[in-house]
Short mmCIF file of C-alpha atoms in Angstrom, two decimals:
data_model
loop_
_atom_site.label_atom_id
_atom_site.label_comp_id
_atom_site.label_asym_id
_atom_site.label_seq_id
_atom_site.Cartn_x
_atom_site.Cartn_y
_atom_site.Cartn_z
CA UNK A 38 64.59 121.28 32.16
CA UNK A 39 61.82 121.20 34.79
CA UNK A 40 62.33 122.52 38.24
CA UNK A 41 62.90 120.05 41.04
CA UNK A 42 59.99 119.52 42.90
CA UNK A 43 60.70 119.70 46.75
CA UNK A 44 59.59 116.89 48.95
CA UNK A 45 58.56 116.64 52.33
CA UNK A 46 61.44 115.24 54.47
CA UNK A 47 61.20 112.45 56.66
CA UNK A 48 63.66 111.72 59.58
CA UNK A 49 65.31 108.68 60.85
CA UNK A 50 67.78 108.86 63.91
CA UNK A 51 70.86 107.03 63.39
CA UNK A 52 72.08 104.97 66.10
CA UNK A 53 75.69 105.98 67.05
CA UNK A 54 78.30 103.54 66.81
CA UNK A 55 80.01 102.28 69.93
CA UNK A 56 82.99 104.22 69.14
CA UNK A 57 80.80 107.47 69.32
CA UNK A 58 79.32 106.41 72.42
CA UNK A 59 82.75 106.13 73.80
CA UNK A 60 83.55 109.57 72.44
CA UNK A 61 80.56 110.86 74.29
CA UNK A 62 81.62 109.53 77.46
CA UNK A 63 85.22 110.95 77.02
CA UNK A 64 83.94 114.25 76.21
CA UNK A 65 81.41 114.53 78.93
CA UNK A 66 84.06 113.13 81.48
CA UNK A 67 86.19 116.27 80.17
CA UNK A 68 83.15 118.61 80.71
CA UNK A 69 82.83 117.30 84.23
CA UNK A 70 86.38 117.26 85.78
CA UNK A 71 88.19 119.94 83.63
CA UNK A 72 87.52 123.57 82.19
CA UNK A 73 89.26 122.39 78.96
CA UNK A 74 88.69 118.96 77.09
CA UNK A 75 91.68 116.31 77.28
CA UNK A 76 92.14 116.68 73.49
CA UNK A 77 95.46 117.99 71.99
CA UNK A 78 96.29 118.73 68.51
CA UNK A 79 98.35 115.78 68.31
CA UNK A 80 95.49 113.50 68.86
CA UNK A 81 94.48 111.38 65.84
CA UNK A 82 90.67 111.99 66.34
CA UNK A 83 89.60 115.68 65.25
CA UNK A 84 87.56 117.92 67.27
CA UNK A 85 84.80 117.25 64.92
CA UNK A 86 84.68 113.77 65.66
CA UNK A 87 84.97 114.27 69.27
CA UNK A 88 82.14 116.79 69.62
CA UNK A 89 79.64 115.35 67.15
CA UNK A 90 78.24 112.81 69.60
CA UNK A 91 76.84 116.12 71.44
CA UNK A 92 74.72 117.11 68.89
CA UNK A 93 71.87 114.63 68.28
CA UNK A 94 70.45 116.31 65.10
CA UNK A 95 73.67 115.27 63.16
CA UNK A 96 72.76 111.50 63.76
CA UNK A 97 69.82 111.19 61.40
CA UNK A 98 68.73 110.28 57.89
CA UNK A 99 66.69 112.75 55.95
CA UNK A 100 64.40 111.73 52.82
CA UNK A 101 64.60 108.18 54.21
CA UNK A 102 67.68 106.93 53.64
CA UNK A 103 70.37 109.86 53.30
CA UNK A 104 72.56 110.63 56.00
CA UNK A 105 72.68 114.39 57.02
CA UNK A 106 75.39 116.45 56.10
CA UNK A 107 74.86 119.85 57.78
CA UNK A 108 77.06 122.71 56.18
CA UNK A 109 74.66 125.61 56.82
CA UNK A 110 76.29 126.98 60.08
CA UNK A 111 76.51 130.47 59.20
CA UNK A 112 72.85 130.74 58.90
CA UNK A 113 72.27 128.73 62.29
CA UNK A 114 74.30 126.53 64.43
CA UNK A 115 73.16 123.26 66.05
CA UNK A 116 72.60 122.90 69.84
CA UNK A 117 74.47 120.23 71.98
CA UNK A 118 72.82 118.19 74.58
CA UNK A 119 73.93 120.45 77.35
CA UNK A 120 71.88 123.37 76.15
CA UNK A 121 68.71 121.28 75.36
CA UNK A 122 69.04 120.03 78.99
CA UNK A 123 69.64 123.68 80.20
CA UNK A 124 66.39 124.77 78.52
CA UNK A 125 64.42 121.63 79.66
CA UNK A 126 65.56 122.12 83.30
CA UNK A 127 64.50 125.68 83.34
CA UNK A 128 60.93 124.96 82.12
CA UNK A 129 60.71 122.02 84.39
CA UNK A 130 62.36 123.12 87.51
CA UNK A 131 62.28 126.84 87.96
CA UNK A 132 60.14 128.48 85.22
CA UNK A 133 59.29 131.92 86.73
CA UNK A 134 59.48 135.69 85.57
CA UNK A 135 62.81 137.37 86.79
CA UNK A 136 63.38 140.40 88.85
CA UNK A 137 60.02 141.11 90.16
CA UNK A 138 59.21 138.02 92.74
CA UNK A 139 60.41 137.15 96.07
CA UNK A 140 59.68 133.55 95.87
CA UNK A 141 61.97 130.74 95.32
CA UNK A 142 61.24 130.18 91.65
CA UNK A 143 61.56 133.76 90.61
CA UNK A 144 64.90 134.12 92.82
CA UNK A 145 66.39 131.10 91.04
CA UNK A 146 65.19 132.24 87.57
CA UNK A 147 66.63 135.69 88.25
CA UNK A 148 70.18 134.38 89.50
CA UNK A 149 70.37 132.02 86.17
CA UNK A 150 69.38 134.90 83.87
CA UNK A 151 71.73 137.34 85.53
CA UNK A 152 74.58 134.43 85.73
CA UNK A 153 74.04 134.16 81.97
CA UNK A 154 74.90 137.94 81.57
CA UNK A 155 78.03 137.39 83.44
CA UNK A 156 79.05 134.50 81.45
CA UNK A 157 78.44 136.54 78.12
CA UNK A 158 80.62 139.40 79.63
CA UNK A 159 83.41 136.74 80.37
CA UNK A 160 83.23 135.37 77.24
CA UNK A 161 83.83 138.37 75.19
CA UNK A 162 86.07 140.18 77.96
CA UNK A 163 83.56 142.91 78.90
CA UNK A 164 84.84 144.80 81.89
CA UNK A 165 81.44 144.59 83.52
CA UNK A 166 78.18 142.55 83.04
CA UNK A 167 76.38 145.77 82.86
CA UNK A 168 77.74 146.22 79.55
CA UNK A 169 75.76 143.48 78.25
CA UNK A 170 72.22 144.27 76.91
CA UNK A 171 70.10 140.96 76.10
CA UNK A 172 67.97 141.39 73.00
CA UNK A 173 66.12 139.11 70.77
CA UNK A 174 68.69 138.76 68.15
CA UNK A 175 71.61 140.86 66.80
CA UNK A 176 69.47 142.71 64.42
CA UNK A 177 67.27 144.15 67.25
CA UNK A 178 70.68 144.91 69.19
CA UNK A 179 71.89 146.97 65.91
CA UNK A 180 68.47 148.67 65.80
CA UNK A 181 68.82 149.57 69.48
CA UNK A 182 72.09 151.30 68.85
CA UNK A 183 70.65 153.16 65.66
CA UNK A 184 67.58 154.39 67.21
CA UNK A 185 68.86 155.20 70.80
CA UNK A 186 72.33 156.33 69.87
CA UNK A 187 71.89 157.08 66.43
CA UNK A 188 68.83 159.58 66.65
CA UNK A 189 70.48 161.13 69.64
CA UNK A 190 73.79 161.76 68.22
CA UNK A 191 73.61 161.99 64.31
CA UNK A 192 72.70 165.20 62.50
CA UNK A 193 72.76 166.61 59.02
CA UNK A 194 75.92 166.33 57.22
CA UNK A 195 77.43 163.61 59.71
CA UNK A 196 78.72 160.54 58.06
CA UNK A 197 78.34 156.97 58.81
CA UNK A 198 80.76 154.55 56.99
CA UNK A 199 79.67 151.11 56.19
CA UNK A 200 81.02 148.42 53.65
CA UNK A 201 79.14 146.86 50.63
CA UNK A 202 79.68 143.64 52.33
CA UNK A 203 77.26 144.23 55.24
CA UNK A 204 74.36 142.09 56.29
CA UNK A 205 71.02 143.82 55.77
CA UNK A 206 70.54 144.02 59.47
CA UNK A 207 73.63 146.42 59.50
CA UNK A 208 72.45 148.42 56.59
CA UNK A 209 68.67 149.12 56.72
CA UNK A 210 68.46 150.48 60.53
CA UNK A 211 71.00 153.26 59.48
CA UNK A 212 69.12 154.04 56.06
CA UNK A 213 66.15 154.65 58.34
CA UNK A 214 68.15 156.63 60.86
CA UNK A 215 69.75 158.51 57.97
CA UNK A 216 66.21 159.56 56.63
CA UNK A 217 65.42 160.96 59.78
CA UNK A 218 68.46 162.85 60.88
CA UNK A 219 69.86 163.92 57.40
CA UNK A 220 73.32 161.99 58.10
CA UNK A 221 75.03 160.62 55.00
CA UNK A 222 75.77 156.92 54.56
CA UNK A 223 79.08 156.25 52.89
CA UNK A 224 79.80 152.74 51.45
CA UNK A 225 83.32 151.02 51.23
CA UNK A 226 83.93 149.02 48.29
CA UNK A 227 86.19 145.81 48.00
CA UNK A 228 89.83 145.80 46.73
CA UNK A 229 91.19 143.30 44.00
CA UNK A 230 91.31 140.55 46.76
CA UNK A 231 87.59 140.80 47.19
CA UNK A 232 87.74 142.00 50.86
CA UNK A 233 86.69 145.38 52.09
CA UNK A 234 89.36 148.07 50.91
CA UNK A 235 91.07 149.14 54.02
CA UNK A 236 93.19 151.60 52.40
CA UNK A 237 90.38 153.43 50.94
CA UNK A 238 88.68 153.26 54.44
CA UNK A 239 91.44 155.38 56.02
CA UNK A 240 91.12 157.68 53.05
CA UNK A 241 87.16 158.00 53.70
CA UNK A 242 87.77 158.56 57.56
CA UNK A 243 87.30 162.21 58.59
CA UNK A 244 86.01 164.52 61.30
CA UNK A 245 82.81 164.31 59.53
CA UNK A 246 82.69 160.44 60.41
CA UNK A 247 80.52 159.76 63.58
CA UNK A 248 80.32 155.98 63.13
CA UNK A 249 81.85 152.91 61.35
CA UNK A 250 79.48 150.01 61.10
CA UNK A 251 81.56 146.91 60.17
CA UNK A 252 81.50 143.12 60.15
CA UNK A 253 84.34 141.21 61.87
CA UNK A 254 83.95 138.23 59.44
CA UNK A 255 81.71 138.45 56.36
CA UNK A 256 79.13 135.90 55.84
CA UNK A 257 79.68 135.69 52.21
CA UNK A 258 83.38 136.55 51.51
CA UNK A 259 84.70 134.89 54.61
CA UNK A 260 87.10 137.58 55.08
CA UNK A 261 88.30 138.37 58.51
CA UNK A 262 88.89 141.95 58.90
CA UNK A 263 91.64 143.61 61.67
CA UNK A 264 89.01 145.10 63.85
CA UNK A 265 91.63 146.54 66.37
CA UNK A 266 93.29 148.51 63.59
CA UNK A 267 89.91 149.82 62.32
CA UNK A 268 88.84 150.87 65.67
CA UNK A 269 92.14 152.90 66.23
CA UNK A 270 91.90 154.52 63.00
CA UNK A 271 88.16 155.34 63.63
CA UNK A 272 88.80 156.78 67.11
CA UNK A 273 91.55 158.82 65.62
CA UNK A 274 88.77 161.02 63.97
CA UNK A 275 86.47 160.74 66.77
CA UNK A 276 84.30 158.08 65.42
CA UNK A 277 82.60 155.34 67.11
CA UNK A 278 82.65 151.77 65.97
CA UNK A 279 79.73 149.17 65.79
CA UNK A 280 81.03 145.60 65.06
CA UNK A 281 78.90 142.90 63.79
CA UNK A 282 80.49 139.88 65.16
CA UNK A 283 77.69 137.42 64.57
CA UNK A 284 80.26 135.21 62.54
CA UNK A 285 83.21 135.86 64.73
CA UNK A 286 82.11 135.29 68.33
CA UNK A 287 81.00 131.61 67.84
CA UNK A 288 84.48 130.71 65.87
CA UNK A 289 87.25 132.63 67.43
CA UNK A 290 88.16 134.48 70.55
CA UNK A 291 86.81 137.85 70.60
CA UNK A 292 88.00 140.23 73.15
CA UNK A 293 86.10 143.81 73.26
CA UNK A 294 88.54 145.31 75.46
CA UNK A 295 91.24 144.48 73.24
CA UNK A 296 89.52 145.59 70.21
CA UNK A 297 88.54 148.68 72.05
CA UNK A 298 85.12 148.57 70.08
CA UNK A 299 82.22 151.01 71.36
CA UNK A 300 79.41 148.51 70.37
CA UNK A 301 79.43 144.88 69.38
CA UNK A 302 76.49 142.60 68.48
CA UNK A 303 76.14 138.86 68.33
CA UNK A 304 73.24 136.03 68.24
CA UNK A 305 73.01 133.15 70.28
CA UNK A 306 71.77 130.84 67.60
CA UNK A 307 74.99 131.05 65.56
CA UNK A 308 76.84 130.19 68.77
CA UNK A 309 75.26 126.86 69.61
CA UNK A 310 72.51 128.62 71.58
CA UNK A 311 68.90 128.93 71.30
CA UNK A 312 67.09 131.06 68.78
CA UNK A 313 65.37 134.03 70.01
CA UNK A 314 68.19 135.81 71.97
CA UNK A 315 71.28 137.94 71.27
CA UNK A 316 73.23 140.79 72.72
CA UNK A 317 74.45 144.15 72.46
CA UNK A 318 77.86 144.98 74.13
CA UNK A 319 78.15 148.89 74.82
CA UNK A 320 80.86 150.76 76.66
CA UNK A 321 79.29 151.84 80.01
CA UNK A 322 79.53 155.50 79.29
CA UNK A 323 77.94 155.13 75.92
CA UNK A 324 75.01 153.10 77.25
CA UNK A 325 74.41 155.46 80.38
CA UNK A 326 73.97 158.26 77.98
CA UNK A 327 71.57 156.59 75.59
CA UNK A 328 67.76 156.92 75.95
CA UNK A 329 65.65 153.92 76.08
CA UNK A 330 64.71 152.18 72.93
CA UNK A 331 61.46 150.37 74.11
CA UNK A 332 59.16 151.50 76.81
CA UNK A 333 57.16 149.33 79.32
CA UNK A 334 57.72 147.31 82.55
CA UNK A 335 61.36 146.35 83.64
CA UNK A 336 62.96 149.35 82.00
CA UNK A 337 61.61 152.06 84.51
CA UNK A 338 62.58 153.35 87.66
CA UNK A 339 59.33 155.23 88.57
CA UNK A 340 56.38 155.87 86.57
CA UNK A 341 54.03 158.96 87.12
CA UNK A 342 50.94 159.95 85.06
CA UNK A 343 52.83 162.71 83.35
CA UNK A 344 56.32 161.19 83.04
CA UNK A 345 58.60 158.18 83.82
CA UNK A 346 62.27 157.71 85.13
CA UNK A 347 64.27 154.89 83.76
CA UNK A 348 66.45 152.62 85.25
CA UNK A 349 70.26 152.19 84.45
CA UNK A 350 71.69 149.89 81.80
CA UNK A 351 71.24 146.95 80.97
CA UNK A 352 67.91 147.11 82.14
CA UNK A 353 66.83 150.42 80.55
CA UNK A 354 67.09 148.52 77.35
CA UNK A 355 65.45 145.29 78.27
CA UNK A 356 61.64 146.32 78.37
CA UNK A 357 59.26 143.71 79.40
CA UNK A 358 59.58 139.90 80.14
CA UNK A 359 63.06 139.00 78.40
CA UNK A 360 63.71 135.57 76.89
CA UNK A 361 64.57 134.07 80.14
CA UNK A 362 65.05 130.31 79.27
CA UNK A 363 66.87 131.40 76.00
CA UNK A 364 69.26 133.38 78.04
CA UNK A 365 70.08 130.49 80.24
CA UNK A 366 70.34 128.19 77.30
CA UNK A 367 73.01 130.84 75.76
CA UNK A 368 74.70 130.77 79.10
CA UNK A 369 75.09 126.94 78.66
CA UNK A 370 76.24 127.20 75.08
CA UNK A 371 79.14 129.63 76.55
CA UNK A 372 80.01 127.00 79.21
CA UNK A 373 80.25 124.35 76.34
CA UNK A 374 82.20 126.53 73.91
CA UNK A 375 84.42 127.63 76.74
CA UNK A 376 85.09 124.05 77.91
CA UNK A 377 86.29 123.18 74.47
CA UNK A 378 88.28 126.57 74.27
CA UNK A 379 87.80 129.06 71.58
CA UNK A 380 91.50 128.96 70.52
CA UNK A 381 91.11 125.29 69.76
CA UNK A 382 87.78 125.75 68.00
CA UNK A 383 89.58 128.35 65.74
CA UNK A 384 92.77 126.55 64.93
CA UNK A 385 90.48 123.50 63.87
CA UNK A 386 88.15 125.58 61.97
CA UNK A 387 91.22 127.32 60.17
CA UNK A 388 92.04 123.59 58.80
CA UNK A 389 88.72 122.98 57.92
CA UNK A 390 88.53 126.22 55.95
CA UNK A 391 91.57 125.61 53.99
CA UNK A 392 90.38 121.82 53.29
CA UNK A 393 87.13 123.26 51.98
CA UNK A 394 88.53 126.04 49.78
CA UNK A 395 91.15 123.68 48.05
CA UNK A 396 88.90 121.01 47.55
CA UNK A 397 86.32 123.21 45.99
CA UNK A 398 88.82 124.26 43.28
CA UNK A 399 88.63 120.85 41.99
CA UNK A 400 85.22 121.70 40.76
CA UNK A 401 84.79 122.54 36.91
CA UNK A 402 84.02 126.18 36.17
CA UNK A 403 83.43 127.15 39.93
CA UNK A 404 83.88 130.68 41.27
CA UNK A 405 84.54 131.07 44.86
CA UNK A 406 83.91 134.77 46.38
CA UNK A 407 86.37 136.36 48.79
CA UNK A 408 90.00 136.46 49.43
CA UNK A 409 92.38 133.63 48.24
CA UNK A 410 93.86 132.16 51.27
CA UNK A 411 97.70 132.59 51.77
CA UNK A 412 100.37 132.73 54.36
CA UNK A 413 99.07 136.13 55.34
CA UNK A 414 95.37 135.76 54.57
CA UNK A 415 92.97 133.81 56.54
CA UNK A 416 89.55 132.74 55.51
CA UNK A 417 86.80 131.65 57.79
CA UNK A 418 85.66 128.21 57.29
CA UNK A 419 82.80 129.12 54.85
CA UNK A 420 82.64 129.39 50.93
CA UNK A 421 80.17 131.31 48.77
CA UNK A 422 80.36 130.02 45.03
CA UNK A 423 78.79 129.72 41.95
CA UNK A 424 79.17 127.10 39.18
CA UNK A 425 78.90 128.43 35.50
CA UNK A 426 75.34 128.17 34.02
CA UNK A 427 73.74 126.48 37.03
CA UNK A 428 71.58 128.38 39.48
CA UNK A 429 72.71 128.12 43.04
CA UNK A 430 69.40 127.07 44.21
CA UNK A 431 69.26 124.18 41.69
CA UNK A 432 72.62 122.89 43.13
CA UNK A 433 71.29 123.53 46.71
CA UNK A 434 68.03 121.42 45.89
CA UNK A 435 69.67 118.55 44.48
CA UNK A 436 72.47 118.43 46.98
CA UNK A 437 69.66 118.26 49.57
CA UNK A 438 67.20 115.85 47.99
CA UNK A 439 69.60 113.55 46.37
CA UNK A 440 72.60 113.58 48.85
CA UNK A 441 71.43 114.84 52.06
CA UNK A 442 73.79 117.74 52.18
CA UNK A 443 72.48 121.07 53.59
CA UNK A 444 73.87 124.19 52.29
CA UNK A 445 72.28 127.67 51.51
CA UNK A 446 71.53 129.41 48.52
CA UNK A 447 70.51 133.04 47.93
CA UNK A 448 71.78 136.46 48.75
CA UNK A 449 72.62 135.47 52.17
CA UNK A 450 70.83 138.79 53.39
CA UNK A 451 73.70 140.61 51.27
CA UNK A 452 71.98 141.76 48.13
CA UNK A 453 74.18 144.98 47.77
CA UNK A 454 77.26 142.60 47.95
CA UNK A 455 75.95 140.28 45.35
CA UNK A 456 74.90 143.33 42.84
CA UNK A 457 78.40 144.66 43.58
CA UNK A 458 79.97 141.13 42.26
CA UNK A 459 77.52 141.06 39.44
CA UNK A 460 75.45 138.07 40.59
CA UNK A 461 71.78 137.94 41.94
CA UNK A 462 72.74 134.75 44.39
CA UNK A 463 75.12 132.22 45.33
CA UNK A 464 75.34 128.91 47.15
CA UNK A 465 77.45 128.93 50.54
CA UNK A 466 78.63 125.77 52.55
CA UNK A 467 79.69 127.04 56.05
CA UNK A 468 81.17 124.97 58.71
CA UNK A 469 81.67 124.49 62.46
CA UNK A 470 83.83 122.84 64.88
CA UNK A 471 81.52 119.61 64.84
CA UNK A 472 82.07 119.18 61.12
CA UNK A 473 84.76 116.92 59.84
CA UNK A 474 86.84 116.63 56.78
CA UNK A 475 84.68 113.65 55.86
CA UNK A 476 81.78 116.19 55.65
CA UNK A 477 83.69 118.07 53.27
CA UNK A 478 84.59 114.94 51.22
CA UNK A 479 80.88 113.88 50.99
CA UNK A 480 79.98 117.42 49.94
CA UNK A 481 82.46 117.73 47.34
CA UNK A 482 81.50 114.21 45.85
CA UNK A 483 77.79 115.17 45.76
CA UNK A 484 78.64 118.56 44.29
CA UNK A 485 80.66 116.88 41.42
CA UNK A 486 77.81 114.70 40.83
CA UNK A 487 75.46 117.49 40.76
CA UNK A 488 77.33 119.56 38.48
CA UNK A 489 77.67 116.63 36.18
CA UNK A 490 73.87 116.18 36.25
CA UNK A 491 73.14 119.63 35.27
CA UNK A 492 75.92 119.67 32.52
CA UNK A 493 74.30 117.03 30.78
CA UNK A 494 71.38 119.41 29.89
CA UNK A 495 73.61 122.51 28.41
#
């Protein structure tokens, strides 16, 4: 069979129906007058239907006439109008560098930039905004911990525990640090339910363990880990814990004080904010003891020809001009998510997660990775899967070009996990609160048609 030749996409904006415009007005009014939208679980209209009008990108046709169905949210989320307007307003009304100017524009930009930091701190319940370091993404945040804390605290014979399900960004920095320090990386395998084996983790923890690097939600398995318990076990042996929360912060309530995590990272672009900015949460005592990661302007106290002194955190770790507009956009995204309510978002997405999983089971010869949902086991709203004898990229290509359904195929920055599972790649459909059951229905219909098409060639 010849490979499918990709075409250049063309885009037509759909005109939202009057019902959708009404939904826009209702939701916009809620944003203005209340900290939580006037939507309850008894309403007949889902959260997805109510919020979709706030995301212009979703209302378009691709390849000329196919309605876009966007199911690639684990890779990046779409941005609401409020975030787009915040970015536009910054560049139109008060674009200026922060912290180093006394004029009106600089003062305004500084206030909004630091307000965004406070919003992040409140969103994850950090005890102080000084515990929030802005980075360009979660990858840089992990590297910051690796090179600043890791190189200063790890030595030969020390152990860092990770899981085989970690994102590359949580593995590679520690490989590099281990090469420099002589520390040993230990990897936790999966149990029979295809979740990280937490019973084995308790056995692996020892006084040699200095750090546990672990995801909150797997971007492939959809497993949700009990971070508070993991932190407790780790602290009992004197180890610190770094939590990759990229797939949890956008989808559920995350309370860093409740979790007692030492470090936690997340990315703006997965939580309806702009690309180019993420953040590191670190406990104040840890950040204060860590040396700079990058040198330059902004992170200094005084510079002499033979030495320099450094600012207190978080400025110590924010060398150079930061991503000012992006931080302000992230703040707007947090306002938007907070207005809806993260508990409401999580509850709705759990409904979508169950609906997606159950409907995918109807596809012939499908293999869904990760734990099976049950009364005691919740899955995040994503499914990675393979269909027997069909390459996942072929599936994704046909879904896109023939049906306008956007999913992801490949290794999802989790090659070790794919090797562990005995496959090179998988397809992944991932949802967010602006998705609907109708989106899932269209995906399942398109996937059935796609599988039938390829089965003709067997």
